[in-house]
mmCIF file of C-alpha atoms in Angstrom:
data_model
loop_
_atom_site.group_PDB
_atom_site.id
_atom_site.type_symbol
_atom_site.label_atom_id
_atom_site.label_comp_id
_atom_site.label_asym_id
_atom_site.label_seq_id
_atom_site.Cartn_x
_atom_site.Cartn_y
_atom_site.Cartn_z
ATOM 1 C CA MET T 18 70.066 -21.208 -66.834
ATOM 2 C CA ASP T 19 71.350 -17.932 -68.197
ATOM 3 C CA PRO T 20 72.852 -15.269 -65.940
ATOM 4 C CA GLN T 21 70.003 -12.780 -66.457
ATOM 5 C CA HIS T 22 67.514 -15.291 -65.068
ATOM 6 C CA LEU T 23 69.643 -15.776 -61.980
ATOM 7 C CA ASP T 24 69.711 -12.011 -61.374
ATOM 8 C CA ARG T 25 65.904 -11.818 -61.511
ATOM 9 C CA LEU T 26 65.623 -14.603 -58.927
ATOM 10 C CA ASP T 27 67.958 -12.747 -56.575
ATOM 11 C CA ASP T 28 65.915 -9.562 -56.918
ATOM 12 C CA GLU T 29 62.686 -11.379 -56.125
ATOM 13 C CA ARG T 30 64.183 -12.876 -52.963
ATOM 14 C CA THR T 31 65.379 -9.470 -51.855
ATOM 15 C CA VAL T 32 62.097 -7.567 -52.256
ATOM 16 C CA ARG T 33 59.698 -10.360 -51.211
ATOM 17 C CA PRO T 34 57.367 -8.920 -48.497
ATOM 18 C CA THR T 35 57.498 -10.109 -44.932
ATOM 19 C CA GLY T 36 55.120 -12.972 -44.197
ATOM 20 C CA THR T 37 54.719 -16.725 -44.562
ATOM 21 C CA GLY T 38 56.371 -18.200 -47.651
ATOM 22 C CA ALA T 39 55.471 -21.221 -49.665
ATOM 23 C CA GLU T 40 57.401 -23.421 -47.316
ATOM 24 C CA GLY T 41 55.646 -21.977 -44.214
ATOM 25 C CA GLY T 42 58.798 -20.165 -43.009
ATOM 26 C CA SER T 43 59.277 -16.484 -42.210
ATOM 27 C CA VAL T 44 61.075 -14.236 -44.630
ATOM 28 C CA ALA T 45 63.360 -11.732 -42.878
ATOM 29 C CA THR T 46 62.790 -8.043 -43.418
ATOM 30 C CA PRO T 47 65.944 -6.222 -44.455
ATOM 31 C CA PRO T 48 67.529 -4.289 -41.593
ATOM 32 C CA SER T 49 66.985 -1.009 -43.395
ATOM 33 C CA ASP T 50 63.192 -1.437 -43.047
ATOM 34 C CA ARG T 51 63.216 -1.848 -39.234
ATOM 35 C CA THR T 52 63.029 1.876 -38.582
ATOM 36 C CA GLU T 53 59.968 2.209 -40.785
ATOM 37 C CA VAL T 54 58.303 -0.701 -38.967
ATOM 38 C CA LEU T 55 58.905 0.871 -35.539
ATOM 39 C CA ALA T 56 57.652 4.253 -36.745
ATOM 40 C CA ARG T 57 54.403 2.770 -38.013
ATOM 41 C CA VAL T 58 53.944 0.834 -34.775
ATOM 42 C CA LEU T 59 54.494 3.902 -32.576
ATOM 43 C CA SER T 60 52.121 5.942 -34.740
ATOM 44 C CA SER T 61 49.467 3.278 -34.302
ATOM 45 C CA CYS T 62 50.096 3.299 -30.541
ATOM 46 C CA ARG T 63 49.449 7.028 -30.353
ATOM 47 C CA VAL T 64 46.139 6.583 -32.127
ATOM 48 C CA VAL T 65 45.194 3.761 -29.758
ATOM 49 C CA ARG T 66 46.183 5.895 -26.732
ATOM 50 C CA ARG T 67 43.912 8.735 -27.840
ATOM 51 C CA ARG T 68 41.018 6.406 -28.466
ATOM 52 C CA GLN T 69 41.459 4.510 -25.195
ATOM 53 C CA ALA T 70 42.553 7.315 -22.875
ATOM 54 C CA GLY T 71 40.327 5.952 -20.137
ATOM 55 C CA ARG T 72 42.028 2.519 -19.998
ATOM 56 C CA PRO T 73 44.732 1.752 -17.466
ATOM 57 C CA ALA T 74 48.244 2.636 -18.520
ATOM 58 C CA LEU T 75 49.364 -0.960 -17.941
ATOM 59 C CA PHE T 76 47.041 -2.298 -20.668
ATOM 60 C CA VAL T 77 48.294 0.312 -23.099
ATOM 61 C CA ALA T 78 51.903 -0.472 -22.239
ATOM 62 C CA ALA T 79 51.264 -4.195 -22.682
ATOM 63 C CA GLY T 80 49.699 -3.542 -26.049
ATOM 64 C CA ILE T 81 52.650 -1.438 -27.125
ATOM 65 C CA ILE T 82 55.105 -4.130 -26.097
ATOM 66 C CA GLY T 83 53.136 -6.749 -27.957
ATOM 67 C CA VAL T 84 53.039 -4.744 -31.155
ATOM 68 C CA VAL T 85 56.674 -3.731 -30.880
ATOM 69 C CA GLY T 86 57.602 -7.315 -30.148
ATOM 70 C CA LEU T 87 55.844 -8.540 -33.290
ATOM 71 C CA GLY T 88 57.516 -5.852 -35.343
ATOM 72 C CA LEU T 89 60.931 -6.654 -33.969
ATOM 73 C CA THR T 90 60.360 -10.372 -34.441
ATOM 74 C CA ALA T 91 59.419 -9.762 -38.028
ATOM 75 C CA ALA T 92 62.497 -7.592 -38.365
ATOM 76 C CA GLY T 93 64.746 -10.253 -36.993
ATOM 77 C CA ALA T 94 65.206 -8.789 -33.459
ATOM 78 C CA PRO T 95 64.699 -11.053 -30.426
ATOM 79 C CA SER T 96 61.306 -10.630 -28.750
ATOM 80 C CA PRO T 97 60.769 -10.114 -25.041
ATOM 81 C CA VAL T 98 59.457 -13.664 -24.824
ATOM 82 C CA ALA T 99 62.608 -14.955 -26.420
ATOM 83 C CA ARG T 100 64.744 -12.885 -24.042
ATOM 84 C CA ALA T 101 62.773 -14.170 -21.078
ATOM 85 C CA ALA T 102 63.078 -17.729 -22.332
ATOM 86 C CA GLY T 103 66.817 -17.253 -22.488
ATOM 87 C CA GLY T 104 66.898 -16.486 -18.791
ATOM 88 C CA GLU T 105 67.021 -12.682 -19.086
ATOM 89 C CA SER T 106 64.512 -10.726 -16.987
ATOM 90 C CA VAL T 107 62.669 -8.145 -19.073
ATOM 91 C CA SER T 108 60.366 -5.433 -17.718
ATOM 92 C CA VAL T 109 57.772 -3.251 -19.350
ATOM 93 C CA ALA T 110 59.766 -0.162 -18.403
ATOM 94 C CA GLU T 111 62.856 -1.562 -20.095
ATOM 95 C CA GLU T 112 60.974 -2.235 -23.322
ATOM 96 C CA LEU T 113 59.584 1.319 -23.294
ATOM 97 C CA GLY T 114 62.967 2.873 -22.581
ATOM 98 C CA MET T 115 61.617 4.320 -19.325
ATOM 99 C CA ILE T 116 64.569 3.419 -17.081
ATOM 100 C CA ALA T 117 66.959 6.355 -16.839
ATOM 101 C CA ASP T 118 70.613 5.974 -16.179
ATOM 102 C CA GLU T 119 71.113 5.680 -12.462
ATOM 103 C CA GLN T 120 73.021 8.596 -10.915
ATOM 104 C CA PRO T 121 75.803 7.588 -8.576
ATOM 105 C CA ALA T 122 75.141 8.559 -4.940
ATOM 106 C CA LEU T 123 77.193 11.381 -3.394
ATOM 107 C CA THR T 124 79.925 10.382 -1.029
ATOM 108 C CA GLY T 125 80.089 11.880 2.426
ATOM 109 C CA GLU T 126 83.120 13.944 1.445
ATOM 110 C CA GLU T 127 81.342 15.349 -1.618
ATOM 111 C CA ALA T 128 78.269 16.262 0.431
ATOM 112 C CA ALA T 129 80.445 17.935 3.061
ATOM 113 C CA ALA T 130 82.270 19.892 0.364
ATOM 114 C CA ARG T 131 78.994 21.154 -1.078
ATOM 115 C CA LEU T 132 77.776 22.168 2.366
ATOM 116 C CA GLN T 133 81.018 24.055 2.930
ATOM 117 C CA GLU T 134 80.524 25.875 -0.369
ATOM 118 C CA LEU T 135 76.995 26.868 0.675
ATOM 119 C CA ALA T 136 78.236 28.058 4.063
ATOM 120 C CA ALA T 137 81.026 30.069 2.443
ATOM 121 C CA THR T 138 78.590 31.667 0.017
ATOM 122 C CA ARG T 139 76.232 32.584 2.843
ATOM 123 C CA ALA T 140 79.093 34.018 4.892
ATOM 124 C CA GLN T 141 80.224 36.133 1.942
ATOM 125 C CA ARG T 142 76.680 37.411 1.446
ATOM 126 C CA GLU T 143 76.329 38.242 5.139
ATOM 127 C CA ASP T 144 79.697 40.025 5.133
ATOM 128 C CA ALA T 145 78.652 42.048 2.092
ATOM 129 C CA GLU T 146 75.341 42.958 3.733
ATOM 130 C CA ALA T 147 77.109 43.961 6.953
ATOM 131 C CA ALA T 148 79.594 46.091 5.016
ATOM 132 C CA ALA T 149 76.770 47.793 3.121
ATOM 133 C CA ALA T 150 74.910 48.430 6.386
ATOM 134 C CA GLN T 151 78.051 49.934 7.924
ATOM 135 C CA VAL T 152 78.563 52.182 4.908
ATOM 136 C CA GLN T 153 74.951 53.336 5.174
ATOM 137 C CA ALA T 154 75.299 53.916 8.924
ATOM 138 C CA ASP T 155 78.458 55.962 8.372
ATOM 139 C CA ALA T 156 76.730 57.979 5.672
ATOM 140 C CA ASP T 157 73.748 58.585 7.960
ATOM 141 C CA ARG T 158 76.054 59.637 10.800
ATOM 142 C CA VAL T 159 77.989 62.025 8.574
ATOM 143 C CA ALA T 160 74.737 63.470 7.254
ATOM 144 C CA ALA T 161 73.394 63.896 10.804
ATOM 145 C CA GLU T 162 76.610 65.571 11.939
ATOM 146 C CA ALA T 163 76.537 67.872 8.932
ATOM 147 C CA ALA T 164 72.912 68.758 9.633
ATOM 148 C CA ALA T 165 73.701 69.428 13.295
ATOM 149 C CA ALA T 166 76.681 71.582 12.348
ATOM 150 C CA ALA T 167 74.567 73.518 9.871
ATOM 151 C CA ALA T 168 71.865 74.037 12.488
ATOM 152 C CA ALA T 169 74.439 75.200 15.031
ATOM 153 C CA ALA T 170 75.969 77.578 12.501
ATOM 154 C CA ALA T 171 72.548 78.963 11.663
ATOM 155 C CA ALA T 172 71.738 79.416 15.341
ATOM 156 C CA GLU T 173 75.074 81.115 15.933
ATOM 157 C CA ALA T 174 74.496 83.425 12.991
ATOM 158 C CA ALA T 175 71.049 84.278 14.314
ATOM 159 C CA ARG T 176 72.297 84.850 17.859
ATOM 160 C CA PRO T 177 72.553 88.534 18.759
ATOM 161 C CA HIS T 178 75.961 90.137 19.022
ATOM 162 C CA ALA T 179 74.832 92.374 21.899
ATOM 163 C CA VAL T 180 71.653 92.760 23.992
ATOM 164 C CA LEU T 181 70.151 94.998 26.650
ATOM 165 C CA PRO T 182 71.293 94.038 30.161
ATOM 166 C CA VAL T 183 67.666 93.932 31.402
ATOM 167 C CA GLN T 184 64.142 94.539 30.182
ATOM 168 C CA GLY T 185 63.301 97.667 32.161
ATOM 169 C CA ARG T 186 62.862 101.440 32.077
ATOM 170 C CA LEU T 187 65.884 103.733 31.793
ATOM 171 C CA THR T 188 65.680 105.994 34.878
ATOM 172 C CA SER T 189 69.135 107.562 35.192
ATOM 173 C CA GLN T 190 71.917 108.282 32.700
ATOM 174 C CA PHE T 191 75.697 108.639 32.837
ATOM 175 C CA GLY T 192 77.102 111.957 34.164
ATOM 176 C CA SER T 193 77.341 114.315 37.117
ATOM 177 C CA ARG T 194 74.570 114.182 39.665
ATOM 178 C CA TRP T 195 74.517 116.370 42.791
ATOM 179 C CA GLY T 196 78.210 117.043 42.510
ATOM 180 C CA THR T 197 79.277 113.460 41.996
ATOM 181 C CA LEU T 198 79.780 111.311 38.885
ATOM 182 C CA HIS T 199 77.111 108.787 38.191
ATOM 183 C CA ALA T 200 79.394 106.434 36.267
ATOM 184 C CA GLY T 201 76.667 104.264 34.707
ATOM 185 C CA ILE T 202 73.016 104.024 33.712
ATOM 186 C CA ASP T 203 70.094 102.695 35.761
ATOM 187 C CA PHE T 204 67.182 100.459 34.638
ATOM 188 C CA ALA T 205 64.150 100.115 36.932
ATOM 189 C CA ALA T 206 62.293 96.764 36.918
ATOM 190 C CA PRO T 207 60.516 94.474 39.398
ATOM 191 C CA LEU T 208 62.546 92.420 41.835
ATOM 192 C CA GLY T 209 63.727 89.133 40.376
ATOM 193 C CA THR T 210 63.730 90.329 36.751
ATOM 194 C CA PRO T 211 66.449 88.403 34.800
ATOM 195 C CA GLU T 212 69.658 90.285 34.011
ATOM 196 C CA TYR T 213 71.677 89.328 30.909
ATOM 197 C CA ALA T 214 75.276 89.406 29.754
ATOM 198 C CA VAL T 215 75.331 92.185 27.162
ATOM 199 C CA MET T 216 77.992 90.398 25.039
ATOM 200 C CA ASP T 217 79.996 87.190 24.976
ATOM 201 C CA GLY T 218 82.666 87.134 27.657
ATOM 202 C CA VAL T 219 84.240 85.636 30.774
ATOM 203 C CA VAL T 220 83.148 86.366 34.347
ATOM 204 C CA LEU T 221 85.980 88.158 36.170
ATOM 205 C CA ARG T 222 84.203 88.688 39.498
ATOM 206 C CA ALA T 223 80.889 87.597 40.992
ATOM 207 C CA GLY T 224 79.973 88.430 44.573
ATOM 208 C CA ALA T 225 79.900 91.204 47.180
ATOM 209 C CA ALA T 226 80.955 94.659 46.067
ATOM 210 C CA SER T 227 81.174 97.989 47.968
ATOM 211 C CA GLY T 228 78.194 100.221 47.260
ATOM 212 C CA PHE T 229 76.586 97.591 44.966
ATOM 213 C CA GLY T 230 75.776 94.966 47.559
ATOM 214 C CA LEU T 231 76.280 92.231 44.946
ATOM 215 C CA ALA T 232 77.934 92.717 41.566
ATOM 216 C CA VAL T 233 79.137 90.815 38.463
ATOM 217 C CA TYR T 234 82.075 91.885 36.225
ATOM 218 C CA ILE T 235 82.373 90.416 32.693
ATOM 219 C CA GLN T 236 85.308 90.948 30.341
ATOM 220 C CA HIS T 237 84.533 90.905 26.592
ATOM 221 C CA ALA T 238 86.619 90.046 23.539
ATOM 222 C CA ASP T 239 87.483 93.699 22.814
ATOM 223 C CA GLY T 240 88.920 94.092 26.339
ATOM 224 C CA ASP T 241 86.083 96.182 27.742
ATOM 225 C CA VAL T 242 84.427 95.158 31.024
ATOM 226 C CA SER T 243 80.698 95.414 31.783
ATOM 227 C CA VAL T 244 79.516 95.784 35.387
ATOM 228 C CA TYR T 245 76.121 94.817 36.879
ATOM 229 C CA GLY T 246 75.197 95.971 40.423
ATOM 230 C CA HIS T 247 72.522 95.795 43.143
ATOM 231 C CA MET T 248 71.272 92.308 42.059
ATOM 232 C CA GLN T 249 69.201 90.123 44.324
ATOM 233 C CA GLU T 250 70.896 86.846 43.333
ATOM 234 C CA ILE T 251 73.969 85.946 41.288
ATOM 235 C CA LEU T 252 73.635 82.979 38.893
ATOM 236 C CA VAL T 253 77.213 82.741 37.532
ATOM 237 C CA GLN T 254 80.655 82.252 39.022
ATOM 238 C CA GLU T 255 84.164 83.541 38.360
ATOM 239 C CA GLY T 256 85.838 82.034 35.295
ATOM 240 C CA GLN T 257 82.575 81.035 33.656
ATOM 241 C CA THR T 258 82.126 81.727 29.945
ATOM 242 C CA VAL T 259 78.896 83.458 29.020
ATOM 243 C CA ARG T 260 77.262 84.446 25.763
ATOM 244 C CA ALA T 261 75.221 87.487 24.895
ATOM 245 C CA GLY T 262 71.747 87.012 26.328
ATOM 246 C CA ASP T 263 72.714 84.450 29.002
ATOM 247 C CA THR T 264 71.017 85.092 32.353
ATOM 248 C CA ILE T 265 73.662 86.042 34.921
ATOM 249 C CA ALA T 266 71.591 87.378 37.869
ATOM 250 C CA LEU T 267 68.211 88.487 39.181
ATOM 251 C CA LEU T 268 67.500 92.180 39.626
ATOM 252 C CA GLY T 269 67.504 93.437 43.231
ATOM 253 C CA ASN T 270 67.789 96.379 45.618
ATOM 254 C CA GLU T 271 71.030 95.590 47.453
ATOM 255 C CA GLY T 272 73.683 98.105 48.548
ATOM 256 C CA GLN T 273 73.256 101.872 48.217
ATOM 257 C CA SER T 274 69.955 101.761 46.337
ATOM 258 C CA THR T 275 66.703 103.695 46.544
ATOM 259 C CA GLY T 276 64.634 100.983 44.836
ATOM 260 C CA PRO T 277 64.825 97.854 42.708
ATOM 261 C CA HIS T 278 67.008 98.572 39.685
ATOM 262 C CA LEU T 279 70.112 97.538 37.727
ATOM 263 C CA HIS T 280 73.138 99.822 37.775
ATOM 264 C CA PHE T 281 75.121 99.117 34.551
ATOM 265 C CA GLU T 282 78.659 100.364 33.842
ATOM 266 C CA VAL T 283 81.330 99.910 31.126
ATOM 267 C CA HIS T 284 85.070 100.108 31.873
ATOM 268 C CA ASP T 285 87.017 100.936 28.733
ATOM 269 C CA GLY T 286 89.891 98.517 28.001
ATOM 270 C CA GLY T 287 89.755 96.520 31.223
ATOM 271 C CA LEU T 288 88.679 96.323 34.831
ATOM 272 C CA ASP T 289 90.850 99.275 35.860
ATOM 273 C CA GLY T 290 90.095 101.297 32.722
ATOM 274 C CA PRO T 291 88.084 104.536 32.724
ATOM 275 C CA ARG T 292 84.341 104.300 33.076
ATOM 276 C CA ILE T 293 82.552 105.449 29.915
ATOM 277 C CA ASP T 294 78.969 106.235 28.978
ATOM 278 C CA PRO T 295 77.241 102.878 28.336
ATOM 279 C CA LEU T 296 74.532 104.309 26.031
ATOM 280 C CA PRO T 297 76.722 105.064 22.981
ATOM 281 C CA TRP T 298 78.723 101.922 23.697
ATOM 282 C CA LEU T 299 75.560 99.790 23.463
ATOM 283 C CA ARG T 300 74.271 101.656 20.425
ATOM 284 C CA GLU T 301 77.562 101.124 18.588
ATOM 285 C CA ARG T 302 76.960 97.370 19.032
ATOM 286 C CA GLY T 303 73.439 97.449 17.642
ATOM 287 C CA VAL T 304 71.465 97.751 20.872
ATOM 288 C CA ALA T 305 68.616 100.248 20.646
ATOM 289 C CA ILE T 306 67.672 102.114 23.808
#
């Protein structure tokens, strides 16, 4: 037999299709064709699944295993039956590749470490939230203080520098009267009418006074002293700081008086300074009479 004839025989044995030969034996499919066999089988299984969607999944799985087993047997791979016969337990899930790799269980130390990480993260978040809340509270407090300071400044700016000592009618002015000096001005008003500090100052005296019955003396920032006499009741005490417009007494008729009124004087430069006309003094400070 010539060499070319031998080559043709080898080629025929290589490409002979899978099936039963003349001698009744099985012809092995080359390993390179196994992938194609499995692909065709899986494609057929998908068609069967769509057509038989209503059948139990176990029947479909059994059918898939049977088909795959035939294909693998034809391809030379051991079938599930052969594996079972060899003493190896084979499940449907194993044949379908449905068993995932088992994850190792956490140890107690690992679980504790993870819990500690969670607790630390939560503590950090709570600390950050508390810090942010404190910053906001500080900002709110500063804003409130600034608003209060602005309101106080506005109120101070709006507060009068000087006011009338009482809301009443001017009945007597400064000057000589019947041969004597009337050293102040008089305002008539009902008993109990509030009397006010004409400017900011400090109370030097508050109590009984000769000729006035009761009197209050207030020293102001420029050194001048204002005097209020004949009041019914005194509402301040010595050493007290007062502001322009504060109520210091209630109008009365005490001492040498012919009727309810306020006798108001100004001592220039201090308690012992000369008594001056209160009208121009008040007008110079913006008080209209």
